[in-house]
CSV table of C-alpha atoms and ligand atoms in Angstrom, one decimal:
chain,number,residue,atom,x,y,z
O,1,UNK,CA,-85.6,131.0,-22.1
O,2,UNK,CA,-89.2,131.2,-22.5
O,3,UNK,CA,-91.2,128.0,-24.2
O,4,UNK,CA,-92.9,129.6,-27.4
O,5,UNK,CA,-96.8,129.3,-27.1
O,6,UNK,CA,-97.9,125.6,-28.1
O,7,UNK,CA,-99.3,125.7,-31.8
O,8,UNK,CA,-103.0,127.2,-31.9
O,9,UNK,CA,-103.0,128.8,-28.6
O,10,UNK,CA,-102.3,132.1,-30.1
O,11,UNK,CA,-105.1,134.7,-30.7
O,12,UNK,CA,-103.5,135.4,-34.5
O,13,UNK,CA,-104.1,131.7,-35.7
O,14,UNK,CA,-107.0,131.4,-37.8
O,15,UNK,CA,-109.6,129.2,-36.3
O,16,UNK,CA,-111.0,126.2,-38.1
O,17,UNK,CA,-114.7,124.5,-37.9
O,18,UNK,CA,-113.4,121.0,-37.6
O,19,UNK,CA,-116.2,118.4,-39.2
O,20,UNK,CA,-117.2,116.5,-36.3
O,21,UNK,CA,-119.5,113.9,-37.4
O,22,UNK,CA,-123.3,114.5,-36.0
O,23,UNK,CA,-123.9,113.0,-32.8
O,24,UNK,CA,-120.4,113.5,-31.4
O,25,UNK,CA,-121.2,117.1,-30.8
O,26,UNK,CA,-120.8,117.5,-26.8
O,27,UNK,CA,-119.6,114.2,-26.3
O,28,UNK,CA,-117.4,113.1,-23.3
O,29,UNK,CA,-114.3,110.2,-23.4
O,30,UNK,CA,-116.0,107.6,-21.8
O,31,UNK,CA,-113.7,106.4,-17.9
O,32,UNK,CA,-113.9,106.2,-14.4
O,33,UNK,CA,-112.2,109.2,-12.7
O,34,UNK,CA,-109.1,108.0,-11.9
O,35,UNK,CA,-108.2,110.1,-8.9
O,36,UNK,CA,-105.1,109.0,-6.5
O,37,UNK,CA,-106.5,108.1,-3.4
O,38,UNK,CA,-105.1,105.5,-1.1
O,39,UNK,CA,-108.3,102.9,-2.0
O,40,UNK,CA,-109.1,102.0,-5.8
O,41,UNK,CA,-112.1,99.7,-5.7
O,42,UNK,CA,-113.9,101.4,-8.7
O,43,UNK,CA,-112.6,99.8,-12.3
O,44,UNK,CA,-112.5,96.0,-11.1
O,45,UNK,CA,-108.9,96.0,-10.7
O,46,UNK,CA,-107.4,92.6,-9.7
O,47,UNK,CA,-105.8,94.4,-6.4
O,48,UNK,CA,-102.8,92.7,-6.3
O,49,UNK,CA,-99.6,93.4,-8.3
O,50,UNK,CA,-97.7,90.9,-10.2
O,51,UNK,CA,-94.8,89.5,-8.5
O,52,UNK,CA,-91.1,90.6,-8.6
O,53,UNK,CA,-90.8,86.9,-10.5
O,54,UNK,CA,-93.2,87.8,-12.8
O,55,UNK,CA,-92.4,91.3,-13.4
O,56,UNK,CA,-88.9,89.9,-13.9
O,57,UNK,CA,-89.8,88.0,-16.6
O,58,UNK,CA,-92.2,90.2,-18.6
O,59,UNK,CA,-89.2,92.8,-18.1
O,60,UNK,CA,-86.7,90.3,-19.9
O,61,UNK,CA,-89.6,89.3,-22.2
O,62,UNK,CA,-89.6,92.8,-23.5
O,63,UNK,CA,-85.8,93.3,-23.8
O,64,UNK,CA,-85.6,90.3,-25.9
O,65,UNK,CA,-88.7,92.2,-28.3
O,66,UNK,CA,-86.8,95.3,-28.1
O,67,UNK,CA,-84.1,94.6,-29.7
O,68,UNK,CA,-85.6,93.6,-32.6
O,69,UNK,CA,-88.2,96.8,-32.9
O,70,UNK,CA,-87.2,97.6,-36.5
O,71,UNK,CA,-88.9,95.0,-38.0
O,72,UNK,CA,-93.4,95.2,-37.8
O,73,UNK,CA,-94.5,92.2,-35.0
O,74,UNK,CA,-95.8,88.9,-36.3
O,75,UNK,CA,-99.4,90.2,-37.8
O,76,UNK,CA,-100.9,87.0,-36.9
O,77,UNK,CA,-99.2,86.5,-33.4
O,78,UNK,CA,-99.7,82.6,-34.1
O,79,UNK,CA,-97.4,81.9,-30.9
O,80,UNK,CA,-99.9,84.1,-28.5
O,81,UNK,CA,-103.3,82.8,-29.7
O,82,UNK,CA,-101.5,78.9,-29.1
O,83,UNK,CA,-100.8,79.7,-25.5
O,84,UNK,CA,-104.1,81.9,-25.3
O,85,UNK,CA,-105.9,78.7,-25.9
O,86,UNK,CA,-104.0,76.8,-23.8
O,87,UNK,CA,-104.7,79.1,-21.1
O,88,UNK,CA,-108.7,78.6,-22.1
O,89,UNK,CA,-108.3,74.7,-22.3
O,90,UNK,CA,-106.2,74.9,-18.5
O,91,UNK,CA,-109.3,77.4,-17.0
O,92,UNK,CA,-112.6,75.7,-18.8
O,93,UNK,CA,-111.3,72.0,-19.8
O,94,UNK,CA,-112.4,73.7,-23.3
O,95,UNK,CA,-109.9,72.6,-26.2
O,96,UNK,CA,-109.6,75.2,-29.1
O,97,UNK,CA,-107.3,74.9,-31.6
O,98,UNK,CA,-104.8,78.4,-31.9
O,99,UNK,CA,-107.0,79.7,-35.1
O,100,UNK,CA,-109.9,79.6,-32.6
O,101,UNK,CA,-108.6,82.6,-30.8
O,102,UNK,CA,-108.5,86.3,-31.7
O,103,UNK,CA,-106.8,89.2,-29.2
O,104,UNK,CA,-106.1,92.8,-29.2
O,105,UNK,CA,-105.4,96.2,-27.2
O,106,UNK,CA,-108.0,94.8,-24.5
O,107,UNK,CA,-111.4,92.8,-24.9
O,108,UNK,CA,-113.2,95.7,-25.8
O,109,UNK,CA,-110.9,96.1,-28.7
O,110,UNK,CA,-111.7,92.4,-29.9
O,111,UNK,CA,-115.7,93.3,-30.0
O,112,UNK,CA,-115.1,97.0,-31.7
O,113,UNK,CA,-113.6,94.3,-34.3
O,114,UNK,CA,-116.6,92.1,-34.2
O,115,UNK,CA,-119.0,95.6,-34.1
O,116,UNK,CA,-116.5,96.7,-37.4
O,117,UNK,CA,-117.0,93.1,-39.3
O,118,UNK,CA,-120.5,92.7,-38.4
O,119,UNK,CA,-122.0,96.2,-37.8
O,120,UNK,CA,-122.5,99.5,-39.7
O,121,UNK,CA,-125.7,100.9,-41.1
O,122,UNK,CA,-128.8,100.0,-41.3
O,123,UNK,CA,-127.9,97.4,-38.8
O,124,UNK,CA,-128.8,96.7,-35.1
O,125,UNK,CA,-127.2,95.7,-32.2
O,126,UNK,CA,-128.9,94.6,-29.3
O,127,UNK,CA,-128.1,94.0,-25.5
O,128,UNK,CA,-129.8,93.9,-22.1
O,129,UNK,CA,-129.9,96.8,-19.9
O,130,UNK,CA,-128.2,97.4,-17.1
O,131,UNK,CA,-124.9,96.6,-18.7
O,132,UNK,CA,-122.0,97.5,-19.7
O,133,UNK,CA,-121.2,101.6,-20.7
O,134,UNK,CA,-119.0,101.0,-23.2
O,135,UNK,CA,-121.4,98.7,-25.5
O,136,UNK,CA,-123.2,101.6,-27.1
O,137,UNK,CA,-120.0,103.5,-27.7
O,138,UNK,CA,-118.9,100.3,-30.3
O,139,UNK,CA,-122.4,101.0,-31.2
O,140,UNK,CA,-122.1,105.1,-32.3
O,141,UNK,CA,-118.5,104.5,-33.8
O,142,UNK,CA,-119.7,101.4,-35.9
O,143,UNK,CA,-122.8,103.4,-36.7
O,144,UNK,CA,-125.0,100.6,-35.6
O,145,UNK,CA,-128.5,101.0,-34.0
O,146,UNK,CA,-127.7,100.3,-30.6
O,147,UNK,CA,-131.0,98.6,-29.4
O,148,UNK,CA,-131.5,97.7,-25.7
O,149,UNK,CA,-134.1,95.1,-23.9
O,150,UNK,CA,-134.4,94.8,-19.9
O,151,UNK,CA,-133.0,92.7,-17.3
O,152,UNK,CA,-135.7,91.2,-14.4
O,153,UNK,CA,-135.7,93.1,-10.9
O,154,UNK,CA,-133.1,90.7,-10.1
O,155,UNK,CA,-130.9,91.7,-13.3
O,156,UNK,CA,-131.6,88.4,-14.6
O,157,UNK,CA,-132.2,87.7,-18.2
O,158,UNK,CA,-136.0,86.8,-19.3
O,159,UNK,CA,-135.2,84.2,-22.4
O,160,UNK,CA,-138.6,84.6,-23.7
O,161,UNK,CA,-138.5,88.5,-23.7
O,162,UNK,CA,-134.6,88.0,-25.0
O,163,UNK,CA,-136.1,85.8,-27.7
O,164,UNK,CA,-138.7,88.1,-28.7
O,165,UNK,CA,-136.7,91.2,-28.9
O,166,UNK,CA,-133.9,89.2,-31.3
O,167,UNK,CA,-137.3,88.7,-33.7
O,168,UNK,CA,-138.6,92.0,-33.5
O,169,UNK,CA,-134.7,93.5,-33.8
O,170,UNK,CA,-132.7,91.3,-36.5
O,171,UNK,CA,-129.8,92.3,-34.8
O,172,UNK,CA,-126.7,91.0,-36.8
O,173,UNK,CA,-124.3,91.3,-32.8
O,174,UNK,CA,-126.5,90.4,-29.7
O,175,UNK,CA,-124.0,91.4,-26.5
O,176,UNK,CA,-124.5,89.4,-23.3
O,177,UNK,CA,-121.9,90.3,-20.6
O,178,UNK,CA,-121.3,87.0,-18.3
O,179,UNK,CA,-121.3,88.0,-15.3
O,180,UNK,CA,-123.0,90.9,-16.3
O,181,UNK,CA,-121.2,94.5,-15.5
O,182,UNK,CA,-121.8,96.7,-13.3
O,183,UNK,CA,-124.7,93.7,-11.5
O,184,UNK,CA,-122.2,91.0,-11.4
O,185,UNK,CA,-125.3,88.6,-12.7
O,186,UNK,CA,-124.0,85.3,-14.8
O,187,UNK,CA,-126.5,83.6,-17.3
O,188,UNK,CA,-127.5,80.2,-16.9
O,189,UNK,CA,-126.4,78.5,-19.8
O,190,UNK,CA,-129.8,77.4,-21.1
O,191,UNK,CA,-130.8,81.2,-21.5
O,192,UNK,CA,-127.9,81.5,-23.2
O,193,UNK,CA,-128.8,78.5,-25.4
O,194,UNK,CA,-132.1,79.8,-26.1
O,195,UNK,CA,-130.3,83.1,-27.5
O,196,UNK,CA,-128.0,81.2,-30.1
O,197,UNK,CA,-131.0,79.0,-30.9
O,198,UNK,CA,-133.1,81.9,-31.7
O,199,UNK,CA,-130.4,84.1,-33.1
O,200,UNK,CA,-129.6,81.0,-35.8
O,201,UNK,CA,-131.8,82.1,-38.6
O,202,UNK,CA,-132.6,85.7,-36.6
O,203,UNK,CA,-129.6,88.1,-37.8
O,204,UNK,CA,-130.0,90.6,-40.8
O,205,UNK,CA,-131.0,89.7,-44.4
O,206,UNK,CA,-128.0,89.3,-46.3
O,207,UNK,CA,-127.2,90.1,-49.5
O,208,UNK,CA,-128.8,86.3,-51.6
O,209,UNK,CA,-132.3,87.8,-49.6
O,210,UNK,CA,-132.0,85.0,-46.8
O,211,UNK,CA,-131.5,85.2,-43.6
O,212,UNK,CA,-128.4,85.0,-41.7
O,213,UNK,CA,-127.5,84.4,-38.1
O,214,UNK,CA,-126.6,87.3,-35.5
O,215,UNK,CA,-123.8,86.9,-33.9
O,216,UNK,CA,-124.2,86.4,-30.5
O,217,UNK,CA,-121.1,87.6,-28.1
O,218,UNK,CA,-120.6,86.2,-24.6
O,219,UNK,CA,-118.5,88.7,-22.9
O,220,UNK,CA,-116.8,86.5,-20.2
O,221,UNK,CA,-114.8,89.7,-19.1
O,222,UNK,CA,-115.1,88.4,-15.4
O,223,UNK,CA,-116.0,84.3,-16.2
O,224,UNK,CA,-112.5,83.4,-13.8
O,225,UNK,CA,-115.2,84.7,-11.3
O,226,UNK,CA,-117.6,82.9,-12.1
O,227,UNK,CA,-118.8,80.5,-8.8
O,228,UNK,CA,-118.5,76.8,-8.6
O,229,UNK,CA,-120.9,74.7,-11.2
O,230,UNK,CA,-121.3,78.0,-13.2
O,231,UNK,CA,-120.4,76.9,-16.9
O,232,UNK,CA,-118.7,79.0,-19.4
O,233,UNK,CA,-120.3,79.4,-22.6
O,234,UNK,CA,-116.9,78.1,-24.0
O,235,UNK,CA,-118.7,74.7,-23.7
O,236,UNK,CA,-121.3,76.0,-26.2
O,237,UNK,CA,-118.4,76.9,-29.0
O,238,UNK,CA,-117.9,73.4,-31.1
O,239,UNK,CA,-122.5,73.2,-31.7
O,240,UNK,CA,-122.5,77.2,-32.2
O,241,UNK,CA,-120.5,78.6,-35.1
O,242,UNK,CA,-122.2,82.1,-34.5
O,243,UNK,CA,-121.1,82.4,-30.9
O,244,UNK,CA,-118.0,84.5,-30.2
O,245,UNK,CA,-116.7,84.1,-26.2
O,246,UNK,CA,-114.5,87.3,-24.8
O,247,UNK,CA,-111.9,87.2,-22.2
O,248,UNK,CA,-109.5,89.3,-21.1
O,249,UNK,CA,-106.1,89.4,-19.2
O,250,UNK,CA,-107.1,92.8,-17.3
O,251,UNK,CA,-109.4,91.3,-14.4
O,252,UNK,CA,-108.6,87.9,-13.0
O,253,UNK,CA,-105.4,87.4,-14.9
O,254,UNK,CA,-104.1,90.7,-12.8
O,255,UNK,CA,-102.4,92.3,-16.3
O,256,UNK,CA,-104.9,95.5,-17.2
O,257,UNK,CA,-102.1,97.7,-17.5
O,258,UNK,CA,-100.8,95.2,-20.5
O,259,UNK,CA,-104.3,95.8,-22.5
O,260,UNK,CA,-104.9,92.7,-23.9
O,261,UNK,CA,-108.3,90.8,-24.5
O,262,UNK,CA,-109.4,87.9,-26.9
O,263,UNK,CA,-112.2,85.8,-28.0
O,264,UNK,CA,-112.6,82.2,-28.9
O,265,UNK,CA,-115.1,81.4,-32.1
O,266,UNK,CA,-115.0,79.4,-35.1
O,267,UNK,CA,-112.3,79.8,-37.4
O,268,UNK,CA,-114.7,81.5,-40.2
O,269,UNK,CA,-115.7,84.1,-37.5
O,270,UNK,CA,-112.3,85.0,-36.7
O,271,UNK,CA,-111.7,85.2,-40.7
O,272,UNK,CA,-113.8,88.0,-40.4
O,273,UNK,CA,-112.0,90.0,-37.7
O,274,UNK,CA,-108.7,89.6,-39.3
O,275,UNK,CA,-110.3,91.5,-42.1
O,276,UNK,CA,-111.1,94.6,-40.6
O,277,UNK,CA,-108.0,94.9,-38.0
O,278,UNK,CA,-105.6,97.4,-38.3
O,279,UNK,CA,-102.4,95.9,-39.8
O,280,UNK,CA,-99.9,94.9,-37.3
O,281,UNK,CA,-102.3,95.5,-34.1
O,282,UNK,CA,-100.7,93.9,-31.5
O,283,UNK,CA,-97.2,95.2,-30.9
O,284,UNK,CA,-94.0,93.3,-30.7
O,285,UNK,CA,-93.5,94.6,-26.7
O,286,UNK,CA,-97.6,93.5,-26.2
O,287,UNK,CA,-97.2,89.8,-27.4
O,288,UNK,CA,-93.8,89.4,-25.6
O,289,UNK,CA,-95.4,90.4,-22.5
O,290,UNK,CA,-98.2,88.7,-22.9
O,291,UNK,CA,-96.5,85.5,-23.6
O,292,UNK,CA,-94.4,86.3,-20.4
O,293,UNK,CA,-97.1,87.2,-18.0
O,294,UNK,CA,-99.2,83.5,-19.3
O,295,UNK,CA,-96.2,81.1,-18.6
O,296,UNK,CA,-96.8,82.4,-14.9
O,297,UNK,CA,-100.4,81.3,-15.2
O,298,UNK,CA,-100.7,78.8,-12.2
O,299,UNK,CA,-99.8,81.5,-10.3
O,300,UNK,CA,-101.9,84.6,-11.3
O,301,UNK,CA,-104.6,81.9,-11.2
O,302,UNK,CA,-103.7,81.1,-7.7
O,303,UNK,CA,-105.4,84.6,-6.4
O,304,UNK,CA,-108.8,84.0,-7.6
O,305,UNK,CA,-109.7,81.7,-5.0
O,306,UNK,CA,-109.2,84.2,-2.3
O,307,UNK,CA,-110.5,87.2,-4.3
O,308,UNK,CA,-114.2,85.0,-5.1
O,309,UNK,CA,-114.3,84.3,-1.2
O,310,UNK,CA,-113.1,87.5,-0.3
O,311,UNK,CA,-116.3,89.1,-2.4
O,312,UNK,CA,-118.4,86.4,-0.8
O,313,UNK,CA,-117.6,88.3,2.6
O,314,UNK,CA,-118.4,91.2,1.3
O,315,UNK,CA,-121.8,90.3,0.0
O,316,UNK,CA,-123.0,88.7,3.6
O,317,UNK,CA,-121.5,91.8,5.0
O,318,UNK,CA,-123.2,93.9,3.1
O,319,UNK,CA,-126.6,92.5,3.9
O,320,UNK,CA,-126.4,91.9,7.3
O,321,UNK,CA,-126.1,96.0,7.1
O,322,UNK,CA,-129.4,95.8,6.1
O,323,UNK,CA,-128.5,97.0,2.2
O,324,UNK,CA,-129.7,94.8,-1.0
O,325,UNK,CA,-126.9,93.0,-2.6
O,326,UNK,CA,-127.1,91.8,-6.1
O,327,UNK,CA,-125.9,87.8,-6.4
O,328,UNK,CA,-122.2,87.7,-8.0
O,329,UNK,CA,-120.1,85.7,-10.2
O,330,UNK,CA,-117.7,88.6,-10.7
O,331,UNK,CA,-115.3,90.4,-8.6
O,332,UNK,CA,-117.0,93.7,-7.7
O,333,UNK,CA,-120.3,93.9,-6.4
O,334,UNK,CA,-123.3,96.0,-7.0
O,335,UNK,CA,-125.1,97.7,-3.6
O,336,UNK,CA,-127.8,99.6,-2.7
O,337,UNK,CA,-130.4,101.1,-2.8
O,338,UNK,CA,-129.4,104.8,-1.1
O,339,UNK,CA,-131.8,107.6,-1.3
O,340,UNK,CA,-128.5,109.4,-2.2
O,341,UNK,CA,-125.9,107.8,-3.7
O,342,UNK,CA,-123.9,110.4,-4.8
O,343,UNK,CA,-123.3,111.5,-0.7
O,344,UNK,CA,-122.3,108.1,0.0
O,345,UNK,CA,-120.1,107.7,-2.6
O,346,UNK,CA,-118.2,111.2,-2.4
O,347,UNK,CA,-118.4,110.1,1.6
O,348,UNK,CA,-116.3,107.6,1.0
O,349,UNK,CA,-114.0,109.4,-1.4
O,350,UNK,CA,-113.4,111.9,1.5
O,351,UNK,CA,-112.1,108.5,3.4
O,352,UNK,CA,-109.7,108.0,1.0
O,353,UNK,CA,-112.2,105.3,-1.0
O,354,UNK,CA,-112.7,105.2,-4.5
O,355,UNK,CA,-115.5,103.1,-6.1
O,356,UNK,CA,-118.0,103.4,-8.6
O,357,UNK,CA,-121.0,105.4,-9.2
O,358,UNK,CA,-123.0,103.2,-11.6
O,359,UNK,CA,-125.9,101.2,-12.4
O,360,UNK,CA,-129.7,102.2,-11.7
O,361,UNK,CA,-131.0,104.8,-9.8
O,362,UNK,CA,-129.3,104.2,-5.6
O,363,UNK,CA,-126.8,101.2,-6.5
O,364,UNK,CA,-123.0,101.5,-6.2
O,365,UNK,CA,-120.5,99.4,-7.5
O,366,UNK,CA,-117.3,98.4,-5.5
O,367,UNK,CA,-114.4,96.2,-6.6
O,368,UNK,CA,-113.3,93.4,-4.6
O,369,UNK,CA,-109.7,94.3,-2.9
O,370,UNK,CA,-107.4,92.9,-0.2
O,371,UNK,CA,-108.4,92.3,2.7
O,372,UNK,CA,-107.4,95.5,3.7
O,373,UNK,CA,-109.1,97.5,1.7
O,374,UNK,CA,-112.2,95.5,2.0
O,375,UNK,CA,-111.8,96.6,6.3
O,376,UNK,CA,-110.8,100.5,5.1
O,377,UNK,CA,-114.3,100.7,2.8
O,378,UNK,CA,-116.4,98.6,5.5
O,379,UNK,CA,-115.5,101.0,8.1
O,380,UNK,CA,-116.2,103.9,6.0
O,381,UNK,CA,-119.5,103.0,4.7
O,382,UNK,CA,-120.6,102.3,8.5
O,383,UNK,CA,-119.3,106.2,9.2
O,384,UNK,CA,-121.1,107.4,5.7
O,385,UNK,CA,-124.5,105.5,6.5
O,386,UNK,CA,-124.7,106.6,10.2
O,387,UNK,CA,-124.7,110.4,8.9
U,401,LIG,C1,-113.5,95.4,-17.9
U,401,LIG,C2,-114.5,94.9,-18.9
U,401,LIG,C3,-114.0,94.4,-20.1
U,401,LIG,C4,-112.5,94.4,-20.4
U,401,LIG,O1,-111.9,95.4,-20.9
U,401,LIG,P1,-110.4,95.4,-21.5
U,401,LIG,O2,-110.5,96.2,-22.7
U,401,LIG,O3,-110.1,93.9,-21.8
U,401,LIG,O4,-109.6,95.9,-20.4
U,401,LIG,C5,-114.9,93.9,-21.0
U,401,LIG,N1,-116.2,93.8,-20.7
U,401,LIG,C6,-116.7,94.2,-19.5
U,401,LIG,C7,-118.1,94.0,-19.2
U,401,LIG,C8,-115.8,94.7,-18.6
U,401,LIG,O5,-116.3,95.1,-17.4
């Protein structure tokens, strides 16, 4: 039998002008290419799969949900935020009580929420550039004025030139990615104190005619990175009640297929995200695993150890090649700077090498594997370069 034609692919169905809203004309999803080659070092994957143990569990975890899929999930997943801020108090010593935490389909989920509670017109966001690619998207689909200030020659963060762009701006969400992605820089906590201080009485007029504070957003995407005597801004929650802090489960934790992220802020913040979430956000399967995949913490834990010293190889290898490395607190590492970086990075996807081509103008971003695949993308690069 042959399949009838798929709806609108004939040449009799009247065609439509769909209303795409202006701006979106020409656009692209935003994603890596995910190509199957032997060596994935280009999202920031934690390289190694869960266990059979904790595969096991999540998998039973599941079942149990399953079976009770008629009914819409707990809208409040009181149970997962508990454990989430257990999790937080076991990493960064930080206590937060369970209405201190807010998750969702992945951390950039959570700061769409904060970009949907806070945004919108007539508003600004602001962030530091290089960062990450997907802060301007929140931006466009909030319809925010996405606003951008610089980072140093050695992607560092000027507080005086932060501070001075938060007056000029009003932004009502600053974004500060910590370790920064794709330069793997972390912010002293005193710049980041200088932020919140200046963002205090700094955010948008609101509606009385005063001012209010901007939220200021610590993405922490890669903090389980983060090298010894590096703080978390978690320890700047309980003095800041206009700080928001965002983790995720996809890098460290090992889980990004399981697309769940979350923040820690004061309870009134978080009031304000459960406003504009989509009812029942979090499915029933998600939190179940979820809940699973954290009662194996000690172990999924156990692997960042080797990964941070594993990139700390990588960075000394790097530059005894010769190639400028940026300092970082996160598990990938930024490189360059190649008159060509495009031939050195298809070069290496020719070797069977995936990794990222991102940042400024000659850098390239790698992932930090096994120690494997850190030896299979070593020995290319040395095969690319001596072209
Ligand atoms: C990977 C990443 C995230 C996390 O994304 P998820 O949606 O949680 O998978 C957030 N911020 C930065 C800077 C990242 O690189």
């Amino acid at each position: 039998m042959t399949p009838a034609a798929p709806t609108g692919s004939s040449a009799d169905v009247p065609t439509a002008r769909l209303p795409l809203r202006a701006g979106l004309e020409g656009l692209h999803p935003y994603g890596a290419p995910q190509l199957d080659v032997p060596v994935l070092l280009n999202v920031n994957e934690n390289p190694y799969p869960p266990s059979d143990a904790v595969a096991a569990d999540v998998a039973d975890a599941v079942a149990k949900a399953a079976r009770s899929l008629n009914r819409y999930p707990d809208r409040d997943f009181g149970e997962l935020r508990a454990e989430l801020a257990e999790y937080l108090r076991v990493e960064s010593g930080i206590t937060l009580a369970a209405e201190q935490i807010w998750a969702a389909n992945g951390s950039n989920e959570v700061m769409l929420h904060l970009l949907q509670a806070y945004g919108g017109p007539g508003r600004a966001v602001l962030s530091f550039a290089p960062t990450y690619s997907m802060y301007p998207e929140y931006a466009r689909d909030t319809i925010t004025d996405w606003v951008t200030g610089r980072r140093e020659e050695d992607f560092g963060l000027d507080a005086g030139h932060a501070v001075d762009m938060i007056a000029q701006h009003r932004p009502a969400v600053i974004l500060l990615a910590s370790p920064n992605n794709p330069t793997g820089t972390a912010l002293p906590l005193e710049t980041v104190e200088a932020i919140l201080d200046a963002a205090r009485t700094s955010g948008p007029t609101g509606a009385d005619g005063e001012p209010t504070s901007a939220v200021v957003v610590v993405d922490e995407a890669y903090g389980e990175f983060r090298r010894a005597g590096t703080r978390s801004a978690l320890t700047l929650l309980a003095d800041n009640p206009h700080l928001a802090v965002a983790r995720t489960m996809s890098k460290a934790f090992g889980m990004a297929g399981l697309r769940l992220g979350y923040l820690a802020a004061d309870t009134a913040l978080i009031d304000h995200l459960r406003v504009v979430r989509l009812p029942y956000h979090l499915s029933a399967l998600t939190q179940a695993a979820a809940l699973a995949a954290l009662r194996h913490r000690e172990e999924l834990m156990a692997q960042i150890a080797s990964l941070r010293s594993e990139r700390d190889r990588l960075v000394t290898w790097l530059r005894g090649r010769g190639l400028q490395v940026a300092d970082s607190d996160a598990n990938f590492v930024l490189f360059g700077v190649l008159p060509d970086r495009h031939r050195v990075w298809k070069g290496l996807l020719d070797r069977g090498i995936l990794i990222r081509e991102v940042g400024p103008d000659g850098w390239l971003r790698v992932s930090v594997g096994t120690p494997e695949e850190t030896a299979a993308f070593t020995t290319a690069l040395e095969e690319v370069l001596e072209q």
